[in-house]
PDB file of C-alpha atoms in Angstrom:
ATOM      1  CA  UNK A 723     -51.766   1.039  12.097  1.00  0.00           C
ATOM      2  CA  UNK A 724     -53.016  -2.060  13.904  1.00  0.00           C
ATOM      3  CA  UNK A 725     -51.126  -3.189  17.007  1.00  0.00           C
ATOM      4  CA  UNK A 726     -50.263  -6.532  15.340  1.00  0.00           C
ATOM      5  CA  UNK A 727     -48.465  -4.533  12.629  1.00  0.00           C
ATOM      6  CA  UNK A 728     -46.548  -2.539  15.248  1.00  0.00           C
ATOM      7  CA  UNK A 729     -45.344  -5.804  16.780  1.00  0.00           C
ATOM      8  CA  UNK A 730     -43.677  -6.681  13.461  1.00  0.00           C
ATOM      9  CA  UNK A 731     -41.333  -3.746  14.033  1.00  0.00           C
ATOM     10  CA  UNK A 732     -37.688  -4.761  13.879  1.00  0.00           C
ATOM     11  CA  UNK A 733     -34.601  -2.887  14.968  1.00  0.00           C
ATOM     12  CA  UNK A 734     -33.234  -0.761  12.146  1.00  0.00           C
ATOM     13  CA  UNK A 735     -29.502  -0.198  11.882  1.00  0.00           C
ATOM     14  CA  UNK A 736     -29.278   1.280   8.391  1.00  0.00           C
ATOM     15  CA  UNK A 737     -31.017   4.533   7.598  1.00  0.00           C
ATOM     16  CA  UNK A 738     -31.688   6.854   4.687  1.00  0.00           C
ATOM     17  CA  UNK A 739     -30.323  10.333   5.223  1.00  0.00           C
ATOM     18  CA  UNK A 740     -33.754  12.016   5.044  1.00  0.00           C
ATOM     19  CA  UNK A 741     -34.131  14.338   8.052  1.00  0.00           C
ATOM     20  CA  UNK A 742     -36.841  13.752  10.638  1.00  0.00           C
ATOM     21  CA  UNK A 743     -39.417  16.420  11.330  1.00  0.00           C
ATOM     22  CA  UNK A 744     -39.758  18.052  14.710  1.00  0.00           C
ATOM     23  CA  UNK A 745     -43.408  16.929  14.657  1.00  0.00           C
ATOM     24  CA  UNK A 746     -42.325  13.283  14.312  1.00  0.00           C
ATOM     25  CA  UNK A 747     -39.744  13.618  17.084  1.00  0.00           C
ATOM     26  CA  UNK A 748     -42.293  15.274  19.393  1.00  0.00           C
ATOM     27  CA  UNK A 749     -44.762  12.412  18.742  1.00  0.00           C
ATOM     28  CA  UNK A 750     -42.058   9.880  19.594  1.00  0.00           C
ATOM     29  CA  UNK A 751     -41.163  11.754  22.806  1.00  0.00           C
ATOM     30  CA  UNK A 752     -44.838  12.030  23.708  1.00  0.00           C
ATOM     31  CA  UNK A 753     -45.094   8.236  23.546  1.00  0.00           C
ATOM     32  CA  UNK A 754     -42.169   7.992  25.988  1.00  0.00           C
ATOM     33  CA  UNK A 755     -43.809  10.548  28.287  1.00  0.00           C
ATOM     34  CA  UNK A 756     -47.022   8.515  28.440  1.00  0.00           C
ATOM     35  CA  UNK A 757     -45.335   5.162  29.145  1.00  0.00           C
ATOM     36  CA  UNK A 758     -45.810   3.415  32.477  1.00  0.00           C
ATOM     37  CA  UNK A 759     -43.266   4.195  35.166  1.00  0.00           C
ATOM     38  CA  UNK A 760     -42.747   3.064  38.758  1.00  0.00           C
ATOM     39  CA  UNK A 761     -44.853   5.059  41.234  1.00  0.00           C
ATOM     40  CA  UNK A 762     -45.456   7.586  38.416  1.00  0.00           C
ATOM     41  CA  UNK A 763     -42.191   9.251  39.433  1.00  0.00           C
ATOM     42  CA  UNK A 764     -41.374  10.302  35.847  1.00  0.00           C
ATOM     43  CA  UNK A 765     -37.624  10.392  36.457  1.00  0.00           C
ATOM     44  CA  UNK A 766     -36.531  10.109  32.828  1.00  0.00           C
ATOM     45  CA  UNK A 767     -35.527  13.061  30.681  1.00  0.00           C
ATOM     46  CA  UNK A 768     -34.628  13.184  27.004  1.00  0.00           C
ATOM     47  CA  UNK A 769     -32.041  15.010  24.956  1.00  0.00           C
ATOM     48  CA  UNK A 770     -32.557  15.071  21.184  1.00  0.00           C
ATOM     49  CA  UNK A 771     -29.579  15.429  18.845  1.00  0.00           C
ATOM     50  CA  UNK A 772     -30.456  16.209  15.220  1.00  0.00           C
ATOM     51  CA  UNK A 773     -27.634  18.472  14.053  1.00  0.00           C
ATOM     52  CA  UNK A 774     -25.663  16.379  11.504  1.00  0.00           C
ATOM     53  CA  UNK A 775     -22.271  17.334  12.969  1.00  0.00           C
ATOM     54  CA  UNK A 776     -23.390  16.345  16.468  1.00  0.00           C
ATOM     55  CA  UNK A 777     -24.894  13.044  15.287  1.00  0.00           C
ATOM     56  CA  UNK A 778     -21.669  12.258  13.420  1.00  0.00           C
ATOM     57  CA  UNK A 779     -19.592  12.952  16.550  1.00  0.00           C
ATOM     58  CA  UNK A 780     -21.754  10.556  18.615  1.00  0.00           C
ATOM     59  CA  UNK A 781     -21.693   7.755  16.034  1.00  0.00           C
ATOM     60  CA  UNK A 782     -18.154   6.366  16.677  1.00  0.00           C
ATOM     61  CA  UNK A 783     -19.036   5.930  20.347  1.00  0.00           C
ATOM     62  CA  UNK A 784     -21.915   3.511  19.620  1.00  0.00           C
ATOM     63  CA  UNK A 785     -21.997  -0.196  18.731  1.00  0.00           C
ATOM     64  CA  UNK A 786     -24.441  -2.000  16.417  1.00  0.00           C
ATOM     65  CA  UNK A 787     -25.302  -5.665  15.696  1.00  0.00           C
ATOM     66  CA  UNK A 788     -22.183  -7.432  16.936  1.00  0.00           C
ATOM     67  CA  UNK A 789     -23.205 -10.749  15.335  1.00  0.00           C
ATOM     68  CA  UNK A 790     -23.048  -9.296  11.817  1.00  0.00           C
ATOM     69  CA  UNK A 791     -20.260  -6.742  12.138  1.00  0.00           C
ATOM     70  CA  UNK A 792     -19.142  -4.864  10.145  1.00  0.00           C
ATOM     71  CA  UNK A 793     -22.113  -5.295   7.764  1.00  0.00           C
ATOM     72  CA  UNK A 794     -24.520  -3.253   9.908  1.00  0.00           C
ATOM     73  CA  UNK A 795     -22.099  -0.617  11.148  1.00  0.00           C
ATOM     74  CA  UNK A 796     -23.586   2.747  10.102  1.00  0.00           C
ATOM     75  CA  UNK A 797     -21.598   4.745   7.559  1.00  0.00           C
ATOM     76  CA  UNK A 798     -21.666   8.516   8.148  1.00  0.00           C
ATOM     77  CA  UNK A 799     -23.563  10.320   5.405  1.00  0.00           C
ATOM     78  CA  UNK A 800     -24.806   7.055   3.865  1.00  0.00           C
ATOM     79  CA  UNK A 801     -26.500   4.685   6.356  1.00  0.00           C
ATOM     80  CA  UNK A 802     -26.045   6.407   9.732  1.00  0.00           C
ATOM     81  CA  UNK A 803     -28.921   7.542  11.933  1.00  0.00           C
ATOM     82  CA  UNK A 804     -30.036  11.138  11.428  1.00  0.00           C
ATOM     83  CA  UNK A 805     -30.928  11.667  15.090  1.00  0.00           C
ATOM     84  CA  UNK A 806     -30.233  10.319  18.544  1.00  0.00           C
ATOM     85  CA  UNK A 807     -32.435  10.537  21.602  1.00  0.00           C
ATOM     86  CA  UNK A 808     -30.479  10.201  24.830  1.00  0.00           C
ATOM     87  CA  UNK A 809     -32.509   8.804  27.725  1.00  0.00           C
ATOM     88  CA  UNK A 810     -31.299  10.549  30.876  1.00  0.00           C
ATOM     89  CA  UNK A 811     -31.871  10.506  34.621  1.00  0.00           C
ATOM     90  CA  UNK A 812     -30.485  12.515  37.488  1.00  0.00           C
ATOM     91  CA  UNK A 813     -31.040   9.814  40.087  1.00  0.00           C
ATOM     92  CA  UNK A 814     -29.269   6.624  41.080  1.00  0.00           C
ATOM     93  CA  UNK A 815     -30.010   3.931  38.463  1.00  0.00           C
ATOM     94  CA  UNK A 816     -31.711   0.792  39.679  1.00  0.00           C
ATOM     95  CA  UNK A 817     -33.887  -2.008  38.336  1.00  0.00           C
ATOM     96  CA  UNK A 818     -37.083   0.061  38.411  1.00  0.00           C
ATOM     97  CA  UNK A 819     -35.440   2.950  36.590  1.00  0.00           C
ATOM     98  CA  UNK A 820     -34.246   0.590  33.857  1.00  0.00           C
ATOM     99  CA  UNK A 821     -37.749  -0.894  33.673  1.00  0.00           C
ATOM    100  CA  UNK A 822     -39.111   2.651  33.256  1.00  0.00           C
ATOM    101  CA  UNK A 823     -36.570   3.282  30.506  1.00  0.00           C
ATOM    102  CA  UNK A 824     -37.526   0.025  28.781  1.00  0.00           C
ATOM    103  CA  UNK A 825     -41.204   0.968  28.782  1.00  0.00           C
ATOM    104  CA  UNK A 826     -40.442   4.466  27.499  1.00  0.00           C
ATOM    105  CA  UNK A 827     -38.088   3.251  24.781  1.00  0.00           C
ATOM    106  CA  UNK A 828     -40.460   0.566  23.550  1.00  0.00           C
ATOM    107  CA  UNK A 829     -43.204   3.186  23.377  1.00  0.00           C
ATOM    108  CA  UNK A 830     -40.831   5.374  21.339  1.00  0.00           C
ATOM    109  CA  UNK A 831     -40.087   2.436  19.026  1.00  0.00           C
ATOM    110  CA  UNK A 832     -43.788   1.823  18.358  1.00  0.00           C
ATOM    111  CA  UNK A 833     -44.522   5.532  17.836  1.00  0.00           C
ATOM    112  CA  UNK A 834     -41.581   5.792  15.441  1.00  0.00           C
ATOM    113  CA  UNK A 835     -42.607   2.700  13.468  1.00  0.00           C
ATOM    114  CA  UNK A 836     -46.173   3.980  13.158  1.00  0.00           C
ATOM    115  CA  UNK A 837     -44.710   7.078  11.459  1.00  0.00           C
ATOM    116  CA  UNK A 838     -42.432   5.099   9.126  1.00  0.00           C
ATOM    117  CA  UNK A 839     -39.336   5.783  11.209  1.00  0.00           C
ATOM    118  CA  UNK A 840     -36.896   3.095  12.263  1.00  0.00           C
ATOM    119  CA  UNK A 841     -34.854   3.034  15.416  1.00  0.00           C
ATOM    120  CA  UNK A 842     -32.208   1.125  17.295  1.00  0.00           C
ATOM    121  CA  UNK A 843     -32.155   1.007  21.104  1.00  0.00           C
ATOM    122  CA  UNK A 844     -28.473   1.316  22.029  1.00  0.00           C
ATOM    123  CA  UNK A 845     -27.214   0.128  25.378  1.00  0.00           C
ATOM    124  CA  UNK A 846     -23.678  -0.351  24.116  1.00  0.00           C
ATOM    125  CA  UNK A 847     -22.115   3.076  23.900  1.00  0.00           C
ATOM    126  CA  UNK A 848     -19.254   4.955  25.529  1.00  0.00           C
ATOM    127  CA  UNK A 849     -21.278   6.906  28.070  1.00  0.00           C
ATOM    128  CA  UNK A 850     -18.564   9.328  29.152  1.00  0.00           C
ATOM    129  CA  UNK A 851     -17.671  10.304  25.587  1.00  0.00           C
ATOM    130  CA  UNK A 852     -21.322  10.731  24.550  1.00  0.00           C
ATOM    131  CA  UNK A 853     -22.060  12.711  27.727  1.00  0.00           C
ATOM    132  CA  UNK A 854     -19.192  15.051  26.908  1.00  0.00           C
ATOM    133  CA  UNK A 855     -20.394  15.529  23.321  1.00  0.00           C
ATOM    134  CA  UNK A 856     -23.948  16.232  24.506  1.00  0.00           C
ATOM    135  CA  UNK A 857     -22.792  18.382  27.446  1.00  0.00           C
ATOM    136  CA  UNK A 858     -24.481  16.117  30.013  1.00  0.00           C
ATOM    137  CA  UNK A 859     -23.049  16.781  33.467  1.00  0.00           C
ATOM    138  CA  UNK A 860     -23.574  15.176  36.878  1.00  0.00           C
ATOM    139  CA  UNK A 861     -25.978  14.520  38.428  1.00  0.00           C
ATOM    140  CA  UNK A 862     -27.541  13.709  35.048  1.00  0.00           C
ATOM    141  CA  UNK A 863     -26.385  10.536  33.330  1.00  0.00           C
ATOM    142  CA  UNK A 864     -27.171   8.848  30.054  1.00  0.00           C
ATOM    143  CA  UNK A 865     -28.868   5.473  30.441  1.00  0.00           C
ATOM    144  CA  UNK A 866     -29.502   4.624  26.781  1.00  0.00           C
ATOM    145  CA  UNK A 867     -29.455   6.071  23.297  1.00  0.00           C
ATOM    146  CA  UNK A 868     -32.066   5.587  20.597  1.00  0.00           C
ATOM    147  CA  UNK A 869     -30.800   5.984  17.027  1.00  0.00           C
ATOM    148  CA  UNK A 870     -33.464   7.143  14.576  1.00  0.00           C
ATOM    149  CA  UNK A 871     -34.037   7.619  10.857  1.00  0.00           C
ATOM    150  CA  UNK A 872     -36.055   6.386   7.938  1.00  0.00           C
ATOM    151  CA  UNK A 873     -35.275   2.688   7.321  1.00  0.00           C
ATOM    152  CA  UNK A 874     -32.817   1.736   4.580  1.00  0.00           C
ATOM    153  CA  UNK A 875     -33.222  -1.969   5.352  1.00  0.00           C
ATOM    154  CA  UNK A 876     -36.083  -4.404   5.969  1.00  0.00           C
ATOM    155  CA  UNK A 877     -35.139  -7.021   8.581  1.00  0.00           C
ATOM    156  CA  UNK A 878     -37.412 -10.045   8.763  1.00  0.00           C
ATOM    157  CA  UNK A 879     -38.581 -12.031  11.765  1.00  0.00           C
ATOM    158  CA  UNK A 880     -38.896 -15.805  11.733  1.00  0.00           C
ATOM    159  CA  UNK A 881     -40.411 -18.173  14.276  1.00  0.00           C
ATOM    160  CA  UNK A 882     -38.143 -20.806  15.818  1.00  0.00           C
ATOM    161  CA  UNK A 883     -38.633 -23.337  18.594  1.00  0.00           C
ATOM    162  CA  UNK A 884     -35.020 -24.146  19.492  1.00  0.00           C
ATOM    163  CA  UNK A 885     -32.976 -21.745  21.640  1.00  0.00           C
ATOM    164  CA  UNK A 886     -29.850 -22.704  19.724  1.00  0.00           C
ATOM    165  CA  UNK A 887     -31.352 -21.025  16.614  1.00  0.00           C
ATOM    166  CA  UNK A 888     -31.834 -17.485  17.951  1.00  0.00           C
ATOM    167  CA  UNK A 889     -28.727 -15.732  16.592  1.00  0.00           C
ATOM    168  CA  UNK A 890     -29.649 -13.123  14.009  1.00  0.00           C
ATOM    169  CA  UNK A 891     -27.869 -13.396  10.666  1.00  0.00           C
ATOM    170  CA  UNK A 892     -27.533 -11.934   7.171  1.00  0.00           C
ATOM    171  CA  UNK A 893     -28.567 -13.950   4.137  1.00  0.00           C
ATOM    172  CA  UNK A 894     -26.893 -13.844   0.700  1.00  0.00           C
ATOM    173  CA  UNK A 895     -28.995 -10.769  -0.245  1.00  0.00           C
ATOM    174  CA  UNK A 896     -27.837  -8.847   2.865  1.00  0.00           C
ATOM    175  CA  UNK A 897     -31.246  -9.173   4.550  1.00  0.00           C
ATOM    176  CA  UNK A 898     -31.091  -9.390   8.316  1.00  0.00           C
ATOM    177  CA  UNK A 899     -33.055 -12.348   9.745  1.00  0.00           C
ATOM    178  CA  UNK A 900     -34.171 -12.174  13.370  1.00  0.00           C
ATOM    179  CA  UNK A 901     -35.269 -15.545  14.813  1.00  0.00           C
ATOM    180  CA  UNK A 902     -37.872 -15.266  17.582  1.00  0.00           C
ATOM    181  CA  UNK A 903     -38.883 -18.133  19.850  1.00  0.00           C
ATOM    182  CA  UNK A 904     -42.552 -19.090  19.520  1.00  0.00           C
ATOM    183  CA  UNK A 905     -45.070 -18.606  22.326  1.00  0.00           C
ATOM    184  CA  UNK A 906     -45.027 -22.359  22.998  1.00  0.00           C
ATOM    185  CA  UNK A 907     -41.234 -22.361  23.225  1.00  0.00           C
ATOM    186  CA  UNK A 908     -41.187 -19.656  25.919  1.00  0.00           C
ATOM    187  CA  UNK A 909     -44.306 -20.520  27.928  1.00  0.00           C
ATOM    188  CA  UNK A 910     -45.128 -23.061  30.605  1.00  0.00           C
ATOM    189  CA  UNK A 911     -48.799 -23.326  31.472  1.00  0.00           C
ATOM    190  CA  UNK A 912     -49.880 -24.143  35.043  1.00  0.00           C
TER     191      UNK A 912
END
């Protein structure tokens, strides 16, 4: 897949219930492992949840697409993710750690998309509840979750030039539209 095609990747919040292979998950984790990180400290760790009962227990502690709720809330057994990857650290979080996590997660998103897998980077989740479900104890902590599965939706991106037009929305056919500011709208040349 060409890089320009990878950039068309959109966040997926509705999934088929087809399981993911361990090979696919390992490829996605390998992309995270190879991502840039501050001083090459490699402080992130990953916990993969694929057991359906475990995934279903995590689900109520996550939040999806607040601007179009409840239309993109996953339904267990119908549109929910089939796996979660928890991004963990056992150090004090700071800006560089979150930058490392961002690089790793975006690498995971591209690796997933290349394999026909959709994902949703989740920052809005009840960390204590998810940590308890996943048996994550101090000093480890969950920074983010990544929900994964085969896409059951096809969000579309559209170029806009006005910042007041950037709220994503559903059209009459239940297609999610994701406005993105153009290069000229976000760039000042010196």
